[in-house]
Coordinates of C-alpha atoms and ligand atoms in Angstrom, one line a residue:
M1 CA 0.0 0.0 0.0
C2 CA 1.1 3.6 -0.4
G3 CA 3.9 4.9 1.9
I4 CA 4.8 8.3 3.0
V5 CA 8.2 9.6 4.3
G6 CA 9.1 13.2 4.9
G7 CA 11.4 15.4 7.0
V8 CA 12.7 18.7 7.9
A9 CA 16.3 18.9 9.0
E10 CA 19.5 20.9 8.7
R11 CA 21.4 18.3 6.8
N12 CA 20.6 16.9 3.3
I13 CA 17.8 14.3 3.8
S14 CA 17.5 12.8 0.3
N15 CA 19.2 9.6 1.4
I16 CA 17.1 9.4 4.6
L17 CA 13.9 9.6 2.5
I18 CA 15.1 6.9 0.1
E19 CA 16.1 4.7 2.9
G20 CA 12.7 5.2 4.5
L21 CA 11.0 4.3 1.3
K22 CA 13.1 1.1 1.0
R23 CA 11.9 0.2 4.5
L24 CA 8.3 0.6 3.3
E25 CA 8.8 -1.6 0.2
Y26 CA 7.4 -4.6 1.9
R27 CA 4.0 -3.0 1.9
G28 CA 3.7 -3.3 -1.8
Y29 CA 3.8 -0.4 -4.4
D30 CA 4.2 0.2 -8.1
S31 CA 6.0 3.5 -8.4
A32 CA 8.0 5.9 -6.2
G33 CA 8.9 9.6 -6.0
L34 CA 10.5 12.3 -4.0
A35 CA 10.5 16.1 -3.8
L36 CA 13.0 18.4 -2.0
I37 CA 12.9 22.1 -1.5
N38 CA 16.3 23.7 -2.3
G39 CA 17.2 27.3 -3.2
G40 CA 13.5 28.3 -3.6
H41 CA 12.7 25.4 -6.0
V42 CA 10.9 22.2 -5.8
L43 CA 13.2 19.4 -7.1
R44 CA 11.3 16.3 -8.0
E45 CA 12.1 12.8 -9.3
R46 CA 9.6 10.0 -9.9
R47 CA 10.0 6.5 -11.3
V48 CA 7.8 3.5 -12.1
G49 CA 8.9 0.3 -10.4
K50 CA 11.3 -0.2 -7.5
V51 CA 12.7 2.4 -5.1
A52 CA 16.1 1.5 -6.5
N53 CA 15.1 3.2 -9.8
L54 CA 14.2 6.3 -8.0
E55 CA 17.4 6.2 -6.0
Q56 CA 19.5 6.0 -9.1
A57 CA 17.6 9.0 -10.6
V58 CA 18.1 11.1 -7.4
I59 CA 21.8 10.3 -7.5
E60 CA 22.1 11.1 -11.2
A61 CA 20.2 14.4 -10.8
E62 CA 22.3 15.2 -7.6
L63 CA 19.1 16.1 -5.7
T64 CA 19.7 17.4 -2.2
G65 CA 17.7 19.4 0.3
S66 CA 16.9 19.6 3.9
L67 CA 13.1 19.7 3.5
G68 CA 11.4 17.0 1.6
I69 CA 8.6 14.4 1.1
A70 CA 8.7 11.0 -0.6
H71 CA 6.2 8.3 -1.5
T72 CA 5.7 4.8 -2.7
R73 CA 2.4 4.6 -4.7
W74 CA 0.0 1.7 -5.0
A75 CA -2.3 2.6 -7.8
T76 CA -5.9 3.4 -6.9
H77 CA -6.8 6.2 -9.3
G78 CA -4.9 6.0 -12.6
K79 CA -2.3 3.5 -13.8
P80 CA 1.2 3.1 -12.3
T81 CA 2.9 5.7 -14.5
E82 CA 5.5 8.4 -13.8
N83 CA 2.9 11.1 -14.2
N84 CA 0.7 9.5 -11.6
A85 CA 3.5 8.9 -9.1
H86 CA 3.7 11.3 -6.1
P87 CA 4.7 14.0 -5.1
H88 CA 2.2 16.1 -7.1
I89 CA 3.0 19.7 -7.6
S90 CA 0.9 22.8 -8.1
G91 CA 2.7 26.1 -8.3
N92 CA 5.2 26.0 -5.4
V93 CA 3.4 23.3 -3.5
A94 CA 4.3 19.6 -3.4
V95 CA 2.1 16.9 -1.9
V96 CA 2.2 13.2 -1.0
H97 CA -0.9 11.4 -0.1
N98 CA -2.0 8.0 1.2
G99 CA -5.6 6.9 1.1
I100 CA -8.5 8.1 -1.1
I101 CA -10.1 11.5 -1.7
E102 CA -13.6 10.3 -2.5
N103 CA -15.0 13.6 -3.8
F104 CA -12.0 14.3 -6.0
Q105 CA -14.0 14.4 -9.2
E106 CA -16.2 17.3 -8.0
L107 CA -13.2 19.1 -6.7
K108 CA -11.3 18.5 -9.9
D109 CA -14.3 19.9 -12.0
D110 CA -14.3 23.1 -9.8
L111 CA -10.5 23.5 -10.0
E112 CA -10.5 23.0 -13.8
A113 CA -13.2 25.7 -14.0
L114 CA -10.8 28.0 -12.1
G115 CA -8.1 27.2 -14.8
Y116 CA -6.0 24.6 -13.0
V117 CA -4.5 22.1 -15.4
F118 CA -4.2 18.4 -14.2
T119 CA -1.2 16.4 -15.3
S120 CA -2.2 13.1 -13.6
Q121 CA -5.2 10.9 -13.2
T122 CA -4.8 10.8 -9.5
D123 CA -7.1 12.0 -6.8
T124 CA -4.1 13.5 -5.0
E125 CA -3.5 16.2 -7.5
V126 CA -6.6 18.0 -6.3
V127 CA -5.0 18.5 -2.9
A128 CA -1.9 20.2 -4.4
H129 CA -4.1 22.6 -6.5
L130 CA -6.5 23.3 -3.5
V131 CA -3.6 24.2 -1.3
N132 CA -2.1 26.4 -4.0
D133 CA -5.4 28.1 -4.5
A134 CA -5.9 28.6 -0.7
L135 CA -2.5 30.3 -0.6
K136 CA -4.1 33.2 -2.6
S137 CA -6.0 34.2 0.6
T138 CA -3.3 33.5 3.2
P139 CA 0.5 33.6 3.3
S140 CA 0.5 30.7 5.9
L141 CA 0.9 27.2 4.5
L142 CA -0.6 25.8 7.7
E143 CA -3.7 28.1 7.4
A144 CA -4.0 27.1 3.7
V145 CA -4.0 23.4 4.6
K146 CA -6.5 24.0 7.4
Q147 CA -8.8 25.6 4.8
V148 CA -8.5 22.7 2.4
V149 CA -9.0 19.8 4.8
P150 CA -12.7 20.3 5.4
Q151 CA -13.3 20.2 1.7
L152 CA -11.8 16.7 1.4
K153 CA -14.0 13.6 1.8
G154 CA -12.5 10.2 2.4
A155 CA -9.7 8.6 4.4
Y156 CA -6.2 10.0 3.9
A157 CA -2.8 11.1 5.2
L158 CA -0.9 14.0 3.7
G159 CA 2.6 15.5 3.6
I160 CA 2.8 19.0 2.2
I161 CA 5.8 21.4 1.5
H162 CA 6.2 24.8 -0.2
T163 CA 9.2 26.6 -1.6
D164 CA 8.5 29.8 0.4
H165 CA 8.5 27.7 3.7
P166 CA 11.9 26.0 3.6
D167 CA 11.7 25.0 7.3
E168 CA 8.1 23.8 7.4
L169 CA 6.5 20.4 6.8
I170 CA 2.7 20.2 7.2
T171 CA 1.0 16.8 7.7
V172 CA -2.5 15.6 8.1
R173 CA -4.0 12.4 9.4
E174 CA -7.6 11.7 8.6
G175 CA -8.3 8.0 8.4
S176 CA -4.9 6.8 7.2
P177 CA -1.9 6.2 9.6
L178 CA 0.7 8.8 10.2
V179 CA 3.5 9.1 12.8
I180 CA 5.9 11.8 13.6
G181 CA 9.5 10.8 14.2
V182 CA 11.0 13.1 16.8
G183 CA 14.7 13.9 16.2
I184 CA 17.2 16.4 17.7
G185 CA 17.1 19.5 15.6
E186 CA 15.2 17.6 12.9
N187 CA 11.8 16.0 12.6
F188 CA 10.2 13.4 10.3
I189 CA 6.9 11.9 9.2
S190 CA 5.9 8.5 8.0
S191 CA 2.9 6.3 7.4
D192 CA 4.8 3.6 9.3
Q193 CA 7.3 4.1 12.1
L194 CA 9.4 1.3 10.6
A195 CA 10.6 3.7 7.9
L196 CA 12.1 6.0 10.6
L197 CA 13.7 3.5 12.9
P198 CA 17.2 4.1 11.7
I199 CA 16.8 7.8 12.7
T200 CA 14.8 7.8 15.9
N201 CA 12.9 5.7 18.4
R202 CA 10.8 8.6 19.6
F203 CA 7.4 8.9 18.0
I204 CA 4.2 11.0 18.2
Y205 CA 1.2 9.0 17.0
L206 CA -1.2 11.4 15.3
E207 CA -4.9 10.8 15.8
E208 CA -7.7 11.1 13.3
G209 CA -8.3 14.7 12.4
D210 CA -4.9 15.9 13.5
I211 CA -3.0 18.5 11.4
A212 CA 0.6 19.1 12.4
R213 CA 3.3 21.6 11.6
L214 CA 6.8 20.4 11.8
T215 CA 9.9 22.6 11.8
R216 CA 13.5 21.5 12.7
E217 CA 12.9 22.5 16.3
T218 CA 9.2 22.3 16.9
I219 CA 6.1 20.1 16.4
E220 CA 2.7 21.6 16.8
V221 CA -0.5 19.5 16.5
F222 CA -3.9 21.0 15.9
V223 CA -7.4 19.7 16.3
D224 CA -10.2 21.8 15.0
G225 CA -7.8 24.7 14.9
Q226 CA -6.7 24.3 18.6
L227 CA -3.2 23.4 19.6
V228 CA -3.2 20.0 21.4
N229 CA -0.6 18.0 23.3
R230 CA 0.3 14.6 21.8
P231 CA 2.7 12.6 23.9
V232 CA 6.1 11.4 22.6
K233 CA 6.4 7.7 23.0
E234 CA 9.7 5.8 23.0
L235 CA 9.8 2.6 21.2
D236 CA 11.2 -0.7 22.4
A237 CA 14.4 -1.5 20.6
T238 CA 13.3 -5.0 19.7
V239 CA 10.7 -3.6 17.4
S240 CA 13.4 -2.5 15.1
N241 CA 14.8 -6.0 14.7
A242 CA 13.7 -6.6 11.1
S243 CA 16.3 -7.9 8.7
K244 CA 16.3 -11.1 6.6
G245 CA 19.4 -12.4 8.3
E246 CA 20.5 -15.8 6.9
Y247 CA 17.2 -16.3 5.0
K248 CA 16.6 -15.8 1.3
H249 CA 13.2 -14.2 2.0
Y250 CA 11.4 -12.6 4.9
M251 CA 8.6 -15.1 4.5
L252 CA 10.9 -18.0 5.1
K253 CA 12.5 -16.3 8.1
E254 CA 9.0 -15.5 9.5
I255 CA 7.9 -19.2 9.0
Y256 CA 11.0 -20.3 11.0
E257 CA 10.3 -17.6 13.7
Q258 CA 7.0 -19.2 14.7
P259 CA 8.2 -21.4 17.6
E260 CA 9.6 -18.3 19.3
A261 CA 6.8 -16.0 18.3
I262 CA 4.2 -18.4 19.8
Q263 CA 6.4 -18.8 22.9
Q264 CA 6.5 -15.1 23.4
T265 CA 2.8 -14.7 22.8
I266 CA 1.8 -17.3 25.3
S267 CA 4.4 -16.3 27.9
Q268 CA 2.7 -13.0 28.5
A269 CA -0.4 -14.8 29.7
L270 CA 0.8 -18.0 31.4
N271 CA 2.3 -18.9 34.7
G272 CA 3.2 -22.6 34.6
N273 CA 0.1 -24.5 33.6
A274 CA -2.3 -21.7 34.6
L275 CA -3.3 -18.3 33.3
R276 CA -1.6 -15.5 35.1
E277 CA -3.9 -13.7 37.5
D278 CA -3.2 -10.3 35.9
F279 CA -3.9 -11.6 32.3
L280 CA -6.7 -9.5 30.9
A281 CA -7.7 -8.8 34.5
Q282 CA -9.1 -5.4 33.5
A283 CA -11.5 -7.1 31.1
E284 CA -13.0 -9.6 33.6
Q285 CA -16.1 -7.6 34.3
D286 CA -16.9 -7.1 30.6
F287 CA -16.2 -10.8 29.9
A288 CA -18.7 -11.8 32.7
S289 CA -21.5 -10.0 31.0
I290 CA -21.0 -11.1 27.4
Q291 CA -23.3 -13.6 25.9
Q292 CA -21.9 -13.9 22.4
V293 CA -18.9 -13.0 20.3
Q294 CA -18.7 -11.4 16.9
I295 CA -15.3 -11.6 15.2
I296 CA -14.5 -9.2 12.3
A297 CA -11.4 -9.5 10.2
C298 CA -10.0 -9.8 6.6
G299 CA -8.0 -12.4 4.7
T300 CA -5.7 -14.6 6.8
S301 CA -6.9 -12.9 10.0
Y302 CA -10.4 -13.9 9.1
H303 CA -9.3 -17.5 8.8
A304 CA -7.9 -17.2 12.4
G305 CA -11.4 -16.0 13.4
M306 CA -13.0 -19.0 11.7
I307 CA -10.9 -21.4 13.9
A308 CA -11.8 -19.4 17.0
K309 CA -15.5 -19.9 16.2
Y310 CA -15.0 -23.6 16.6
W311 CA -13.1 -23.1 19.8
F312 CA -15.5 -20.6 21.4
E313 CA -18.5 -22.9 20.8
Q314 CA -16.8 -26.3 21.5
L315 CA -14.7 -25.3 24.5
I316 CA -16.6 -22.6 26.4
D317 CA -20.1 -22.8 25.0
V318 CA -20.2 -19.2 23.9
P319 CA -21.9 -18.5 20.6
C320 CA -19.5 -17.0 18.1
Q321 CA -20.1 -15.4 14.6
V322 CA -17.2 -14.5 12.3
E323 CA -17.4 -12.3 9.3
I324 CA -15.2 -10.6 6.6
A325 CA -15.0 -6.9 7.6
S326 CA -15.6 -5.6 4.0
E327 CA -19.0 -7.3 4.1
Y328 CA -19.8 -6.7 7.7
R329 CA -19.3 -3.0 7.5
Y330 CA -21.8 -2.5 4.6
R331 CA -24.7 -4.9 5.5
T332 CA -26.1 -3.1 8.5
P333 CA -25.8 -6.0 10.9
V334 CA -27.9 -6.0 14.1
I335 CA -25.8 -4.9 17.0
V336 CA -26.7 -7.2 19.9
N337 CA -26.5 -6.2 23.6
N338 CA -23.8 -8.0 25.6
T339 CA -21.7 -8.9 22.6
L340 CA -17.9 -9.0 22.6
Y341 CA -16.6 -7.7 19.2
I342 CA -13.2 -8.9 18.4
C343 CA -11.2 -7.4 15.6
I344 CA -8.3 -9.6 14.5
S345 CA -5.5 -7.8 12.5
Q346 CA -1.8 -8.2 12.1
S347 CA -1.4 -4.5 11.3
G348 CA -4.2 -3.0 13.2
E349 CA -4.7 -0.5 10.4
T350 CA -6.7 -2.5 7.9
A351 CA -9.3 0.0 6.6
D352 CA -12.3 -2.4 6.3
T353 CA -11.8 -3.8 9.8
L354 CA -11.3 -0.4 11.3
A355 CA -14.4 0.9 9.6
A356 CA -16.4 -2.0 10.8
L357 CA -15.2 -1.4 14.4
R358 CA -16.0 2.3 14.3
D359 CA -19.4 1.8 12.8
T360 CA -20.2 -0.9 15.4
Q361 CA -19.1 1.4 18.2
K362 CA -21.2 4.3 16.8
R363 CA -24.3 2.3 16.4
A364 CA -24.0 0.6 19.8
A365 CA -23.6 4.1 21.4
A366 CA -26.6 5.4 19.5
K367 CA -28.8 2.7 21.0
A368 CA -27.1 2.7 24.4
L369 CA -26.2 -1.0 24.0
N370 CA -23.6 -2.7 26.3
I371 CA -20.9 -4.0 24.0
C372 CA -17.2 -4.6 24.5
T373 CA -14.6 -4.3 21.8
M374 CA -11.2 -6.0 21.6
A375 CA -8.3 -6.1 19.2
I376 CA -6.1 -9.1 18.6
C377 CA -3.2 -7.3 17.0
N378 CA 0.5 -7.4 16.3
V379 CA 1.2 -3.7 16.5
A380 CA 0.9 -2.2 19.9
T381 CA 0.7 1.4 18.6
S382 CA -1.9 0.7 15.9
S383 CA -5.3 2.5 15.5
M384 CA -7.2 -0.7 16.3
V385 CA -5.4 -1.2 19.6
R386 CA -6.0 2.4 20.5
E387 CA -9.7 2.4 19.6
T388 CA -10.9 -0.8 21.3
H389 CA -11.7 -1.3 25.0
H390 CA -9.2 -4.1 25.4
S391 CA -6.4 -5.6 23.4
L392 CA -4.4 -8.7 23.3
L393 CA -1.1 -8.5 21.5
T394 CA 0.4 -11.2 19.3
L395 CA 4.1 -10.8 20.1
A396 CA 5.3 -12.0 16.6
G397 CA 7.6 -9.1 16.0
P398 CA 7.5 -7.2 12.7
E399 CA 6.1 -9.3 9.9
I400 CA 7.5 -8.0 6.6
G401 CA 6.6 -10.7 4.0
V402 CA 3.2 -9.7 2.5
A403 CA 1.9 -13.3 3.1
S404 CA 1.0 -13.5 6.7
T405 CA 2.6 -16.5 8.6
K406 CA 3.8 -15.9 12.1
A407 CA 1.1 -13.3 12.6
F408 CA -1.5 -16.0 11.8
T409 CA -0.2 -18.7 14.2
T410 CA 0.3 -16.2 17.0
Q411 CA -3.3 -14.9 16.4
L412 CA -4.4 -18.5 17.0
A413 CA -2.4 -18.8 20.2
A414 CA -3.7 -15.5 21.4
L415 CA -7.3 -16.5 20.6
M416 CA -6.9 -19.7 22.6
L417 CA -5.6 -17.7 25.6
L418 CA -8.6 -15.4 25.3
I419 CA -11.0 -18.3 25.1
L420 CA -9.5 -19.9 28.2
K421 CA -9.8 -16.6 30.0
I422 CA -13.4 -16.0 29.1
G423 CA -14.2 -19.7 29.9
Q424 CA -12.7 -19.2 33.3
V425 CA -14.6 -16.0 34.0
K426 CA -17.8 -17.5 32.9
Q427 CA -17.0 -20.8 34.6
S428 CA -17.9 -22.6 31.4
I429 CA -14.7 -24.7 31.1
A430 CA -13.3 -27.3 33.5
E431 CA -10.1 -26.3 35.2
K432 CA -8.6 -29.6 34.1
T433 CA -9.3 -28.8 30.5
V434 CA -7.7 -25.4 30.9
T435 CA -4.6 -27.0 32.4
E436 CA -4.4 -29.6 29.6
I437 CA -4.7 -27.1 26.9
I438 CA -2.1 -24.8 28.5
A439 CA 0.3 -27.7 28.7
E440 CA -0.3 -28.4 25.0
L441 CA 0.2 -24.7 24.2
W442 CA 3.6 -24.8 25.9
H443 CA 4.4 -27.9 23.9
T444 CA 3.4 -26.3 20.5
P445 CA 6.6 -24.5 19.7
K446 CA 8.5 -27.8 20.0
V447 CA 6.0 -29.5 17.7
I448 CA 6.4 -26.7 15.2
L449 CA 10.2 -27.0 15.4
D450 CA 9.9 -30.8 14.7
T451 CA 7.4 -30.0 11.8
L452 CA 10.0 -27.6 10.3
Q453 CA 12.4 -30.5 10.2
H454 CA 10.2 -31.9 7.4
N455 CA 11.1 -28.9 5.2
P456 CA 13.1 -31.0 2.7
A457 CA 10.2 -33.4 2.2
I458 CA 7.8 -30.5 1.6
L459 CA 10.3 -29.0 -0.8
H460 CA 10.2 -32.3 -2.7
L461 CA 6.4 -32.2 -2.8
S462 CA 6.5 -28.6 -4.1
E463 CA 8.5 -29.7 -7.1
L464 CA 5.5 -31.7 -8.2
F465 CA 3.4 -28.6 -8.1
V466 CA 5.4 -26.2 -10.3
E467 CA 3.6 -27.0 -13.6
K468 CA 0.1 -27.1 -12.1
N469 CA -2.5 -24.5 -12.8
H470 CA -5.0 -25.4 -10.1
C471 CA -5.1 -27.0 -6.7
L472 CA -7.6 -28.0 -4.0
F473 CA -7.0 -27.9 -0.3
L474 CA -9.3 -30.0 1.9
G475 CA -9.8 -30.3 5.6
R476 CA -12.6 -30.9 8.1
G477 CA -13.4 -29.1 11.4
T478 CA -10.7 -26.6 12.4
Q479 CA -8.7 -27.8 9.4
F480 CA -11.3 -26.4 7.0
P481 CA -10.0 -22.8 7.7
I482 CA -6.5 -24.1 7.4
A483 CA -7.5 -25.4 3.9
L484 CA -8.8 -21.9 3.1
E485 CA -5.6 -20.5 4.4
G486 CA -3.4 -22.9 2.5
A487 CA -5.2 -22.0 -0.7
L488 CA -4.9 -18.3 0.0
K489 CA -1.2 -18.6 0.6
L490 CA -0.6 -20.7 -2.5
K491 CA -2.5 -18.3 -4.8
E492 CA -1.1 -15.1 -3.4
I493 CA 2.5 -15.9 -3.7
S494 CA 2.7 -18.6 -6.4
Y495 CA -0.2 -17.3 -8.5
I496 CA -1.6 -20.8 -8.9
H497 CA -5.3 -20.9 -8.7
A498 CA -6.2 -22.7 -5.5
E499 CA -9.5 -23.3 -3.6
G500 CA -10.0 -24.5 0.0
Y501 CA -13.0 -26.6 0.9
A502 CA -14.5 -28.4 3.8
A503 CA -13.8 -32.0 2.7
G504 CA -17.5 -32.9 3.4
E505 CA -18.5 -30.4 0.7
L506 CA -16.5 -32.3 -2.0
K507 CA -19.5 -34.2 -3.3
H508 CA -21.6 -31.1 -3.5
G509 CA -19.6 -29.6 -6.4
P510 CA -15.8 -29.5 -6.3
L511 CA -15.4 -33.2 -7.0
A512 CA -16.3 -32.4 -10.6
L513 CA -13.0 -30.6 -10.9
V514 CA -10.9 -33.6 -9.9
D515 CA -9.0 -35.4 -12.6
N516 CA -5.4 -36.5 -12.9
E517 CA -4.2 -32.9 -13.4
M518 CA -5.7 -31.8 -10.1
P519 CA -3.4 -31.9 -7.0
V520 CA -5.4 -32.1 -3.8
V521 CA -3.8 -31.2 -0.5
I522 CA -5.2 -32.9 2.5
L523 CA -4.9 -31.9 6.1
A524 CA -5.2 -35.0 8.3
P525 CA -4.5 -34.6 12.0
K526 CA -5.6 -37.4 14.3
D527 CA -9.0 -36.2 15.4
D528 CA -12.6 -37.4 15.4
M529 CA -13.0 -36.6 11.7
L530 CA -10.1 -38.7 10.5
D531 CA -12.1 -41.7 9.3
K532 CA -14.5 -39.4 7.4
L533 CA -11.6 -37.6 5.9
K534 CA -10.1 -40.9 4.7
S535 CA -13.3 -41.6 2.8
N536 CA -13.0 -38.2 1.2
M537 CA -9.5 -39.1 0.1
E538 CA -10.8 -42.3 -1.5
E539 CA -13.3 -40.2 -3.4
V540 CA -10.5 -38.1 -4.8
Q541 CA -8.3 -41.1 -5.7
A542 CA -11.2 -42.9 -7.4
R543 CA -11.4 -39.9 -9.9
G544 CA -7.7 -40.0 -10.6
G545 CA -6.8 -37.0 -8.3
E546 CA -3.2 -36.9 -6.9
L547 CA -3.1 -36.5 -3.1
F548 CA -0.6 -34.5 -1.2
V549 CA -1.3 -35.3 2.4
F550 CA 0.0 -33.7 5.7
A551 CA -1.0 -36.4 8.1
D552 CA -0.5 -37.2 11.8
E553 CA 2.4 -39.6 12.2
H554 CA 0.0 -42.0 13.9
S555 CA -2.9 -41.6 11.4
G556 CA -2.1 -44.8 9.5
I557 CA -2.0 -42.8 6.2
K558 CA 1.0 -43.9 4.1
T559 CA 2.7 -42.9 0.8
K560 CA 1.5 -45.0 -2.2
E561 CA 0.8 -44.6 -5.9
R562 CA -0.5 -41.0 -6.5
Q563 CA -0.5 -40.3 -2.7
H564 CA 2.4 -38.4 -1.3
V565 CA 2.4 -38.2 2.5
V566 CA 4.5 -36.0 4.9
H567 CA 4.0 -37.1 8.5
I568 CA 3.4 -34.3 11.0
P569 CA 4.4 -34.8 14.7
S570 CA 1.3 -35.6 16.9
I571 CA -0.4 -32.7 18.6
S572 CA -3.7 -32.5 20.4
A573 CA -6.6 -32.2 18.0
V574 CA -7.6 -28.9 19.5
L575 CA -4.3 -27.2 18.7
A576 CA -3.7 -29.0 15.4
P577 CA -4.7 -26.0 13.3
I578 CA -1.7 -24.1 14.6
V579 CA 0.7 -26.8 13.6
Y580 CA -0.9 -27.7 10.3
S581 CA -0.4 -24.1 9.2
I582 CA 3.3 -24.7 8.9
P583 CA 3.3 -27.3 6.1
V584 CA 0.9 -25.3 4.0
Q585 CA 3.0 -22.2 4.4
L586 CA 6.2 -24.1 3.5
L587 CA 4.5 -25.7 0.5
S588 CA 3.3 -22.3 -0.9
Y589 CA 6.7 -20.8 -0.2
H590 CA 8.7 -23.4 -2.1
V591 CA 6.3 -23.5 -5.0
A592 CA 6.5 -19.7 -5.3
V593 CA 10.3 -19.8 -5.2
L594 CA 10.4 -22.5 -7.9
R595 CA 8.1 -20.5 -10.1
G596 CA 10.3 -17.4 -9.6
T597 CA 7.7 -15.0 -8.2
D598 CA 8.4 -12.1 -5.9
V599 CA 7.7 -14.0 -2.7
D600 CA 7.9 -11.2 -0.2
Q601 CA 6.1 -8.7 -2.3
P602 CA 3.7 -10.6 -4.6
R603 CA 2.2 -8.7 -7.5
N604 CA -0.9 -6.4 -6.9
L605 CA -0.8 -7.0 -3.1
A606 CA 0.1 -4.8 -0.1
K607 CA 1.0 -5.7 3.4
S608 CA -1.1 -3.2 5.2
V609 CA -4.4 -2.5 3.3
T610 CA -5.1 1.0 4.6
V611 CA -7.6 1.8 1.8
E612 CA -10.9 0.1 1.0
Ligands
F6R701 C1 -2.6 -12.9 3.4 C2 -2.6 -11.7 4.2 C3 -3.9 -10.9 4.1 C4 -4.1 -10.2 5.5 C5 -5.3 -9.2 5.4 C6 -5.6 -8.6 6.7 O1 -1.4 -13.6 3.6 O2 -1.7 -11.4 4.9 O3 -5.0 -11.6 3.7 O4 -4.4 -11.1 6.5 O5 -5.0 -8.2 4.5 O6 -4.6 -7.8 7.2 P1 -4.5 -7.5 8.8 O7 -4.3 -8.8 9.5 O8 -3.3 -6.6 8.9 O9 -5.8 -6.8 9.1

């Protein structure tokens, strides 16, 4: 998704802006640009493709300056071309923008009537012209931006500079993330703090509706024209630990980090084989009153929610619904009293999930309903964590690969901890069961480590996939969402068309697809459904399908003609979805590498989907 970096300093910041953009590359983008103010001029370079192209152009043009803005663009309005890349310029104003200006066409018509000429197809360019126009009535860049902001509809973040204001960077946050990096005698902005970590670990997290004016020495934040105080927060040094190390891709590194990430996530909540007394203690009263749960999430996080639904209902007898945020937010769902709303999100900034959360809160307040909201999230400073009553962090560390891996399995671990806690508060789970599940949770990192030992066998399976165009993933019970997740992983990074199905649905349609060209991946832990799943495998084999089976070592399923089996170490049925995530991640990873795709930044995708 689009990324913003900007700064005002005494030194040349062109290399800092480029480095910042590089650190945002993982989010996905298709073009990049940079503008600096120097000697009363706006100096700008923009390039289609990688930030390295822009870097080369900046070096060749010898662009320098101590005030500047830079951007990686992920096309929404207009193709990925140089003209559409940011920054956009009008007169002496340069603008970078994340998000969408929904009423841009009306604004564009008005501006064209005033004689402004548009050089791009973007919605952003209206902002540059509007600020330029507002400067006719005020010499202050800040005042001009304050006049423009109420005219803009949509969710956006902006960085704005002007040649007559060589020590001034104006920024706006309205529905799209923006942080200020606080330096000594220099200050920076970014849509993601990760971009600024080499320069500072002190941040101001702007809130929705904030307009800020940065100079080298000062930071002023305004809400509705009034100066407000936003605290400076110091970031834990471990957050900055994001490099590929010995691994070829971030995704592979992140797959291998899962034992530790899960250990970290569960350690915050556990004391031996019991939940810590202080774990979610502040939420106990809310948990006591809830009668059902509504989970809202997107993509992989939605799959985690689907598994939690099985757990909520089977383990603690609490009804649970789960829905994709982009549907939930628009279908006017009934808000029910005494419901716990859980948003699951790696980034905590996903536009659809945030919008669904905000809408739910607004509608519950309007009817004076008693609801409680909670974020399960990997980013402590995210909007979702800040805007919910309670939060439970997945301590996975930064996830850079676009395909979610360790964020997913830590979400599952966190959800299980939450379910045990709610079950205890509501006394709907036996203490013995809690103790047993906690013992299994502690054991999970080791089982994942042992599963990772099967990497060579999974690599071998992936070699048989390279030429395939389609694939089915089948599972039953909590393995059904893992089948969906396996299919999502395979399609997003290898571009092979894949579908996940509940194996019991096979006869109701997908069986028609099965022939000797159709690989079928089976998830077969040792659980109550194993015999039924074996029958489904027979159905596939009888139609000439080739089976790729991840099966419990004690399942009795063996390799034979057109049936390739990788044995997975035994794990309790309840936690099996965490462990069976690993082989499907590895399979997708290896297939993608063999097909030569951009594994960490697959085409058309972004890590943090901050627009609709
Ligand atoms: C797929 C993937 C996406 C995200 C989805 C939600 O591998 O990563 O499907 O899960 O975009 O993102 P978050 O969890 O940040 O809300």
